[in-house]
Coordinates of C-alpha atoms and ligand atoms in Angstrom, one line a residue:
X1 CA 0.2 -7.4 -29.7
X2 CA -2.2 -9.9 -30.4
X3 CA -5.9 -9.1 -29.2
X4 CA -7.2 -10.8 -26.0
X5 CA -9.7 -12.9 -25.9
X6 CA -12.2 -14.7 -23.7
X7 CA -12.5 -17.9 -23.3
X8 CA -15.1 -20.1 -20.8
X9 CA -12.4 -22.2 -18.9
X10 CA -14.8 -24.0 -16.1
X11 CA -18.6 -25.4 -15.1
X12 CA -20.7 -25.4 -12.3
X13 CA -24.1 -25.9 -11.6
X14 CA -26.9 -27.0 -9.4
X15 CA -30.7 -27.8 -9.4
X16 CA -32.7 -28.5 -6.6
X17 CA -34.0 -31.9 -5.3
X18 CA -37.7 -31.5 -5.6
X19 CA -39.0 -32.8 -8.7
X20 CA -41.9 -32.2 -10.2
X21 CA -43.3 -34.1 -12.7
X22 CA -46.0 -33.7 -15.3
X23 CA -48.1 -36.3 -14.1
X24 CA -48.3 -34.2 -10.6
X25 CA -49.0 -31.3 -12.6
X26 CA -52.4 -33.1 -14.1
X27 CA -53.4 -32.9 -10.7
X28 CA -52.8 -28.7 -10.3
X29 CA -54.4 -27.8 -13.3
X30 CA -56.1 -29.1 -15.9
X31 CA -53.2 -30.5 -18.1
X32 CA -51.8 -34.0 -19.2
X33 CA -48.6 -35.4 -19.8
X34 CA -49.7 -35.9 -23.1
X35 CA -49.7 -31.9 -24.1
X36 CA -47.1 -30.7 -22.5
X37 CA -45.1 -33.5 -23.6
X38 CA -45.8 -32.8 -27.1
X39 CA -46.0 -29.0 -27.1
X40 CA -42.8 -28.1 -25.1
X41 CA -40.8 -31.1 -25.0
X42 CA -40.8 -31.0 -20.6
X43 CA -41.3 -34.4 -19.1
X44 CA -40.3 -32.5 -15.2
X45 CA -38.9 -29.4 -13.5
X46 CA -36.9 -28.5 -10.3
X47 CA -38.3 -26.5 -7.4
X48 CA -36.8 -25.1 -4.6
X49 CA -39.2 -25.8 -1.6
X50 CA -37.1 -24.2 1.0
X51 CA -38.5 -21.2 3.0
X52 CA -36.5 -18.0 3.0
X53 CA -34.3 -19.7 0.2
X54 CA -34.1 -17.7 -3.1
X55 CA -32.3 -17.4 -6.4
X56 CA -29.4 -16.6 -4.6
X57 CA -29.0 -20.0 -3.0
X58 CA -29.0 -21.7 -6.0
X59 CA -26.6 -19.2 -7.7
X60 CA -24.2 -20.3 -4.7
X61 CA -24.6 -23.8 -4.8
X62 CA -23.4 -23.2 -9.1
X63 CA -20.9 -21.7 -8.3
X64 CA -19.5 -23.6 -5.0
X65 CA -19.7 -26.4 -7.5
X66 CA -17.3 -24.7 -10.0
X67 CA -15.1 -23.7 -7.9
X68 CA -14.5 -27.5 -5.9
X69 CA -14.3 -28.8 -9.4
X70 CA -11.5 -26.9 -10.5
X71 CA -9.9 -25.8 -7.5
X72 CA -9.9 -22.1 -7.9
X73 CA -9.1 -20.1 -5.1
X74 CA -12.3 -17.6 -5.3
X75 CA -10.5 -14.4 -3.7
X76 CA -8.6 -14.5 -7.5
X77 CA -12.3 -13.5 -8.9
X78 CA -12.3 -9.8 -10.1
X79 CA -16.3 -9.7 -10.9
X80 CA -19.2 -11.7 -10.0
X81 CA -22.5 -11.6 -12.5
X82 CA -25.5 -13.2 -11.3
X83 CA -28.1 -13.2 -14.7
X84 CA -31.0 -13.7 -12.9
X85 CA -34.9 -12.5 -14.0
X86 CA -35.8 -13.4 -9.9
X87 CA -33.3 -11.1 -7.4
X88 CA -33.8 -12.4 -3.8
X89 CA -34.8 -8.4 -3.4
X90 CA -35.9 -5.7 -4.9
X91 CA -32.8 -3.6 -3.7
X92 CA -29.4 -5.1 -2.2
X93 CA -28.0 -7.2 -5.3
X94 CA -28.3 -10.8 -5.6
X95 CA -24.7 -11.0 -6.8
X96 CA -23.2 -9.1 -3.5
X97 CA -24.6 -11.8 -1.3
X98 CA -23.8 -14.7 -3.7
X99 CA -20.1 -13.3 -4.1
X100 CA -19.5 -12.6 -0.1
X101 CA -21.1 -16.4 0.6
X102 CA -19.0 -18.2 -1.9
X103 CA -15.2 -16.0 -0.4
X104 CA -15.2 -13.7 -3.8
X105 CA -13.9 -11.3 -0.8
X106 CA -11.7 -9.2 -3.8
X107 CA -14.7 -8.8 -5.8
X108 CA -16.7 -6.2 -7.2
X109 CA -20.4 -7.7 -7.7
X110 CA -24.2 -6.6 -9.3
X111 CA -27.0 -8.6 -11.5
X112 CA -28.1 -8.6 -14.7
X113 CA -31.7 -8.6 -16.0
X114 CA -33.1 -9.8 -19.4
X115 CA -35.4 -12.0 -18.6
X116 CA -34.4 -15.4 -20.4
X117 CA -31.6 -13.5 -22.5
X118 CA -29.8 -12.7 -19.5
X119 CA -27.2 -15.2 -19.5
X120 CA -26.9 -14.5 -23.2
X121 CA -26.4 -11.1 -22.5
X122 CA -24.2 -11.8 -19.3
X123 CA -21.9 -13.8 -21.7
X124 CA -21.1 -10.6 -23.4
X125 CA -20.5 -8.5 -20.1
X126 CA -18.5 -10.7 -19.0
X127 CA -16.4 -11.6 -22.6
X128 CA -16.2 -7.2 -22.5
X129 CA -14.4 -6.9 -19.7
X130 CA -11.9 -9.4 -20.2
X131 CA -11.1 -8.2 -23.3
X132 CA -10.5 -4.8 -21.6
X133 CA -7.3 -6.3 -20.0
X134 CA -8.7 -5.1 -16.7
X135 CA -9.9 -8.1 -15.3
X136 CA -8.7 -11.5 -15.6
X137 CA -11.5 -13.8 -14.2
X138 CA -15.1 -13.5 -14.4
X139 CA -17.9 -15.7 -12.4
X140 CA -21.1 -15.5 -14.4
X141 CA -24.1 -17.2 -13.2
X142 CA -27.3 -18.1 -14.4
X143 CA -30.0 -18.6 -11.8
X144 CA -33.2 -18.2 -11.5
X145 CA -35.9 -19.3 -8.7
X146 CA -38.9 -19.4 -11.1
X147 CA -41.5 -20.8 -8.9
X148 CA -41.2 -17.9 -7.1
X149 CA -43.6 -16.0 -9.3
X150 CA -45.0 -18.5 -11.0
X151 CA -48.9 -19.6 -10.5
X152 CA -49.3 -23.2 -9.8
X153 CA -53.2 -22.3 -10.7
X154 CA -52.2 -21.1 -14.4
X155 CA -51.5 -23.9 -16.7
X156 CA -50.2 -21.5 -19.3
X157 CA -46.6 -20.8 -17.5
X158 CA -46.6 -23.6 -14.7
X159 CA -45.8 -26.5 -16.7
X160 CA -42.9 -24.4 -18.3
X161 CA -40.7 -23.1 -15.8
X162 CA -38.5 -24.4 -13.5
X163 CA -35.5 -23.5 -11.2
X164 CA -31.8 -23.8 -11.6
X165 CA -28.7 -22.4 -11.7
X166 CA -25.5 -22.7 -14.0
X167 CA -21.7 -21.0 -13.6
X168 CA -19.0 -20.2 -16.1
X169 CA -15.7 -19.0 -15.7
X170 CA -14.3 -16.5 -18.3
X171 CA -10.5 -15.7 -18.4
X172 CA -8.2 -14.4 -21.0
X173 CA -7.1 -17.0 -24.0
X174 CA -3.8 -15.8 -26.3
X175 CA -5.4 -18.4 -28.9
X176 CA -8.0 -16.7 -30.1
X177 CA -10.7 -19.3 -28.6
X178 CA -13.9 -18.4 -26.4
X179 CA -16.2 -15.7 -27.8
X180 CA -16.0 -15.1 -31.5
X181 CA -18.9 -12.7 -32.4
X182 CA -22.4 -11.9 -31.0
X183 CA -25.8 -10.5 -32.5
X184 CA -27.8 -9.2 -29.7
X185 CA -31.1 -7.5 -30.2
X186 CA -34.2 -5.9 -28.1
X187 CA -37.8 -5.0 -28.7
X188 CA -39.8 -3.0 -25.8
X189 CA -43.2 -3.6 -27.6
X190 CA -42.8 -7.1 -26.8
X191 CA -43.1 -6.1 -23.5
X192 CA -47.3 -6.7 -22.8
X193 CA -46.7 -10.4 -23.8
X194 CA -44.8 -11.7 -21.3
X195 CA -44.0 -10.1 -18.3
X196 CA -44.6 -10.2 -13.8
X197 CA -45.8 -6.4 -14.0
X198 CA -46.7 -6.0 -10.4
X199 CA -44.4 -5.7 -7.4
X200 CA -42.2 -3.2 -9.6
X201 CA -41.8 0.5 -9.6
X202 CA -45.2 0.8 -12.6
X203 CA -47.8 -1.0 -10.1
X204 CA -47.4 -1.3 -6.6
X205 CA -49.4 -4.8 -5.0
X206 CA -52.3 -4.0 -3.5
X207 CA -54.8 -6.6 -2.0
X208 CA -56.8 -6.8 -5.2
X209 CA -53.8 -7.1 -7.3
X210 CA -52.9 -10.6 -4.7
X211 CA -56.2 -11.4 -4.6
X212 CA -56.3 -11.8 -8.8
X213 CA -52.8 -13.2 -9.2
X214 CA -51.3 -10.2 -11.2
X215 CA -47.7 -10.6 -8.7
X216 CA -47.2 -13.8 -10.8
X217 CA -46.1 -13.7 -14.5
X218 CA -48.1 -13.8 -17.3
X219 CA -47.4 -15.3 -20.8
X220 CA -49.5 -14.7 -24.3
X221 CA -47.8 -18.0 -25.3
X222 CA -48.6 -18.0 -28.7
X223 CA -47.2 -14.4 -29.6
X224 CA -44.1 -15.0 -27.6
X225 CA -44.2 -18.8 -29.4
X226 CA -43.9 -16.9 -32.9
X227 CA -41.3 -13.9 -32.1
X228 CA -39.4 -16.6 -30.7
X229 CA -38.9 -18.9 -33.6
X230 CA -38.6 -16.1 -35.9
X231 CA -35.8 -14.0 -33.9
X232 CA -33.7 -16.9 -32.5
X233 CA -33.5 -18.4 -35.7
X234 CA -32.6 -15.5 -37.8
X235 CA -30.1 -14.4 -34.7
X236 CA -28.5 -17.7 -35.3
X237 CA -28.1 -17.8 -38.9
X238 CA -26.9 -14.5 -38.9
X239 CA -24.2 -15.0 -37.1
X240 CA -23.6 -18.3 -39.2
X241 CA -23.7 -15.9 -42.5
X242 CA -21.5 -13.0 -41.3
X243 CA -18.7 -15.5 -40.1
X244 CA -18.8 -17.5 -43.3
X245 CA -19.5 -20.4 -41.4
X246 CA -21.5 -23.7 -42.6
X247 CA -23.6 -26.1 -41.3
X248 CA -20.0 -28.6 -41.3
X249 CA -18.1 -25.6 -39.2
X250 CA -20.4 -25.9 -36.2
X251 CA -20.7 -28.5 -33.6
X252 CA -23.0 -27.8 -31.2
X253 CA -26.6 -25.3 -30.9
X254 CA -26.8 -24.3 -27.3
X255 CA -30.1 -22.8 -27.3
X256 CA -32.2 -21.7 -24.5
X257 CA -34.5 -24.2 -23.3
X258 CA -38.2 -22.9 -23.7
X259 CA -39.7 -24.7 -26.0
X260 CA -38.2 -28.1 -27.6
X261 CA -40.2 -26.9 -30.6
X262 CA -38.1 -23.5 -30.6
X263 CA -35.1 -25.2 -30.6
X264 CA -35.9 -27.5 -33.4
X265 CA -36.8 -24.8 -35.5
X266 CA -34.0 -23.0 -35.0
X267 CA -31.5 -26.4 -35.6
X268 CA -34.0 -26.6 -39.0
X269 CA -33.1 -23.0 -39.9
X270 CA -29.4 -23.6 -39.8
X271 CA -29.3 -27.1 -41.0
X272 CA -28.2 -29.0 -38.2
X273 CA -28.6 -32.4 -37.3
X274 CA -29.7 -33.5 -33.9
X275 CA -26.8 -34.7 -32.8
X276 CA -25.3 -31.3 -32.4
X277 CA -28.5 -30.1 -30.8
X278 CA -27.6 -29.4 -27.0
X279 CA -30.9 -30.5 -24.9
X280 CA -32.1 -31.3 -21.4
X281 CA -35.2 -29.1 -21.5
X282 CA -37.2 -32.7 -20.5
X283 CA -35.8 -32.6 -17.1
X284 CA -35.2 -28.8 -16.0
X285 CA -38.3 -27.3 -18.5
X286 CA -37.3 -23.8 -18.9
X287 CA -34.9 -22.1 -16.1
X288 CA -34.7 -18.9 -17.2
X289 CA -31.3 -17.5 -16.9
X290 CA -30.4 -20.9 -15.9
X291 CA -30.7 -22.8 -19.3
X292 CA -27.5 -21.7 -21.2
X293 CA -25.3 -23.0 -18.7
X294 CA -27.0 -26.0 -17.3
X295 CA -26.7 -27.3 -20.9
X296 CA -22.8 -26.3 -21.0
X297 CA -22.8 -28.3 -17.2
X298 CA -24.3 -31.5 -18.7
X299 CA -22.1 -31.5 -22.3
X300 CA -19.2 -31.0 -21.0
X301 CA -17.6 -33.8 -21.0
X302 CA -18.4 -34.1 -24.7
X303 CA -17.1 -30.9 -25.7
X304 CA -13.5 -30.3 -27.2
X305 CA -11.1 -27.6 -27.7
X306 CA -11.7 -26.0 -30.2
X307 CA -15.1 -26.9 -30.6
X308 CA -17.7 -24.5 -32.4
X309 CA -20.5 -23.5 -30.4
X310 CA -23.5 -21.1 -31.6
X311 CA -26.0 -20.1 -28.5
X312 CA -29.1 -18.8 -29.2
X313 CA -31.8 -17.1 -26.9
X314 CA -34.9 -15.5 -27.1
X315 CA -37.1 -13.7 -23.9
X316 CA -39.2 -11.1 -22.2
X317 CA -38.8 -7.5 -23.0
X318 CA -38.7 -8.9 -26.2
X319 CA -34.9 -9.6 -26.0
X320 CA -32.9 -12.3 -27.9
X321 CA -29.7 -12.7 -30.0
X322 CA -26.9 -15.6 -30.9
X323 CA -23.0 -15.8 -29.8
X324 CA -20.0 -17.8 -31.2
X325 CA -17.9 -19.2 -29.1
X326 CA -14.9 -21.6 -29.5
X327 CA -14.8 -23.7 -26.6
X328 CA -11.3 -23.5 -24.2
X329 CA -10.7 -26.8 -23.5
X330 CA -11.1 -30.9 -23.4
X331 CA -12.0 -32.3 -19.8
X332 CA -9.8 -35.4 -19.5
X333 CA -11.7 -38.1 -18.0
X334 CA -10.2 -39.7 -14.8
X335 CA -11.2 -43.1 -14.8
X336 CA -10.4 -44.7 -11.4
X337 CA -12.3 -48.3 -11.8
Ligands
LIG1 O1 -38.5 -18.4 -22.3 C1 -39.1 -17.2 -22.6 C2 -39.8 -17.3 -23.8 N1 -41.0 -18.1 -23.7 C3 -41.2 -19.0 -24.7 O2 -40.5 -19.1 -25.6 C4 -42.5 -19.8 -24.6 C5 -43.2 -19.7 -25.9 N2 -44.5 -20.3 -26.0 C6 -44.7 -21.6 -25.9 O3 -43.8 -22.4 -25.6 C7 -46.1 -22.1 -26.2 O4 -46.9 -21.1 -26.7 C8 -46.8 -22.7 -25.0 C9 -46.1 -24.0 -24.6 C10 -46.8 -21.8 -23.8 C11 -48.2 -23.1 -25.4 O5 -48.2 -23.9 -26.5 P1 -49.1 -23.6 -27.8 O6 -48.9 -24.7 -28.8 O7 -48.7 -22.2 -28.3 O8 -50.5 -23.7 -27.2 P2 -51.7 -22.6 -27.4 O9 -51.6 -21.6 -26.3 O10 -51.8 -22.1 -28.8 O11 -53.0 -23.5 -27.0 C12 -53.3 -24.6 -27.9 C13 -54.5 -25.3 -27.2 C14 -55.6 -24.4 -26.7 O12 -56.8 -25.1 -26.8 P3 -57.7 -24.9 -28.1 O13 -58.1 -23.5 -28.0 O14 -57.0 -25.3 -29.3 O15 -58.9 -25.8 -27.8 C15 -55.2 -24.2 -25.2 O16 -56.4 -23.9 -24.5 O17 -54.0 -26.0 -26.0 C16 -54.7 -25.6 -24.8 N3 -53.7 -25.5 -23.8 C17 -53.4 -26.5 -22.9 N4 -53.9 -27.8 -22.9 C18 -53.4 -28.6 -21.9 C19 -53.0 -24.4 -23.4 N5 -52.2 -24.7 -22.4 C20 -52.5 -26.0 -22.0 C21 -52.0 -26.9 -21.1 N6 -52.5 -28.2 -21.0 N7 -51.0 -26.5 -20.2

């Protein structure tokens, strides 16, 4: 019998209205357009403005938006993953709601959490259990509300981040496309570098911990700049090496969106030339668990069967790693003008 694998066979995704721009930003802290142009590649970013709204509308809205585009009945979904680094709450999952909202009624349900590897790191969940043979189709979505603990007073993470959500569909394939291999790493002494350490079960918030910020996250950029270059890259080209593949066997880098700088460096390190290099960091800046399949969203009508795609992510905790996947499938364009 030949073994099962697990292919992505549909897209959704969403990103809120509000846009915020650099040039606003120059007016919140002292930045320009100039800078962050230059050092991260972001021209704008999305925010969700609505009250009482969190991650888990926008995981909704993905995934409302993959299933009217292909049709699927959602009560045939066995699992839904929400990879999220922002839960609307610290207890009742994200994914319960988001899968009872969308009609995932035969579903079973629960988040994931590694900071901006956690799609990354869904994709392999979700790719597991397929392979089992016990289930047969997987929602994953990315989504992250970022501005929720973000500190519109601290230049060093405000001009990065940004909200989103992506959604993928993963179902068996009897042609051996969809994921290939994965090299998937973690490093807790990363940790200090780049993390929201209040709020959790460590450190409670107290007055003085609002009054000084420390419920928002925090980023050493520059150490969290160098581990990600290194790691992502070698992730990458690992996986290149171990699979005997070249340069000429790979047609797209999906890499997550934090730095345009990252990504380049990583596209140097395996040779690539920008025209396989997936990017829309300059109008979503980076979304978290959101950037992975916003990018699949907005290539997809570029992408064939076949197609060989290497991701790449890098994030808090430290955790990074790199996938293969072959992609599933062609979208036929209905032209009706
Ligand atoms: O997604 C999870 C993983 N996260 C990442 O991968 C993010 C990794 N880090 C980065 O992308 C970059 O480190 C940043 C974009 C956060 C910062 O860029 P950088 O090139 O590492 O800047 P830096 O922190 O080394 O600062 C360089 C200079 C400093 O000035 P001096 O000391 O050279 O005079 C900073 O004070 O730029 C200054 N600076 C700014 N200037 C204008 C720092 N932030 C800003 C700013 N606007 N927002």
């Amino acid at each position: 019998m030949s073994k099962i694998s697990a292919a992505i066979t549909a897209v959704g995704a969403y990103v809120p209205e509000f846009v915020l721009t650099n040039v606003m930003l120059e007016k919140m802290v002292d930045t320009n357009d100039e800078w962050i142009t230059t050092r991260t590649g972001i021209k704008e970013r999305r925010i969700l403005k609505a009250e009482g709204k969190g991650t888990s509308f926008l995981a909704i809205k993905a995934a409302q938006d993959l299933i009217q585009k292909t049709n699927l009945d959602p009560t045939t979904i066995d699992l839904v993953l929400v990879a999220t680094a922002t839960p609307d709450m610290k207890a009742a999952s994200t994914a319960s709601y988001t899968a009872t909202q969308i009609g995932a009624t035969n579903a079973f349900s629960y988040d994931m959490d590694a900071a901006c590897s956690s799609f990354l790191f869904g994709m392999s969940s979700a790719a597991s259990y397929i392979e089992s043979g016990r289930y047969k189709k997987i929602l994953l979505i990315g989504a992250d509300k970022m501005s929720s603990i973000i500190n519109y007073k601290d230049r060093a993470t405000c001009i990065i981040f940004g909200d989103g959500a992506g959604a993928v569909l993963f179902e068996p394939n009897d042609e051996n496309l969809g994921l290939q291999d994965e090299y998937l790493r973690t490093d807790g002494s990363g940790r200090e570098f780049l993390q929201a350490t209040y709020g959790g079960s460590s450190y409670s918030i107290t007055h003085e911990v609002l009054d000084n910020g420390g419920h928002y996250a925090f980023q050493e950029g520059r150490t969290v700049f160098k581990n990600a270059v290194s790691n992502m890259a070698d992730a990458a080209v690992k996986i290149l090496e171990r699979n005997n593949l070249t340069k000429d066997d790979i047609q797209w880098l999906a890499a997550h969106q934090a730095n345009k700088r990252i990504i380049d460096a990583t596209a140097q390190r395996m040779n690539l030339e920008d025209s396989k290099v997936m990017m829309n960091i300059e109008k979503y800046g980076n979304t978290t668990s959101a950037t992975l399949p916003l990018l699949l969203n907005d290539y997809e009508d570029q992408l064939k069967k076949g197609d060989n795609i290497i991701f790449a992510a890098f994030g808090g905790g430290f955790s990074w790693g790199a996938i293969h996947l072959k992609w599933a499938y062609t979208k036929h364009k209905t032209n009706l003008n």
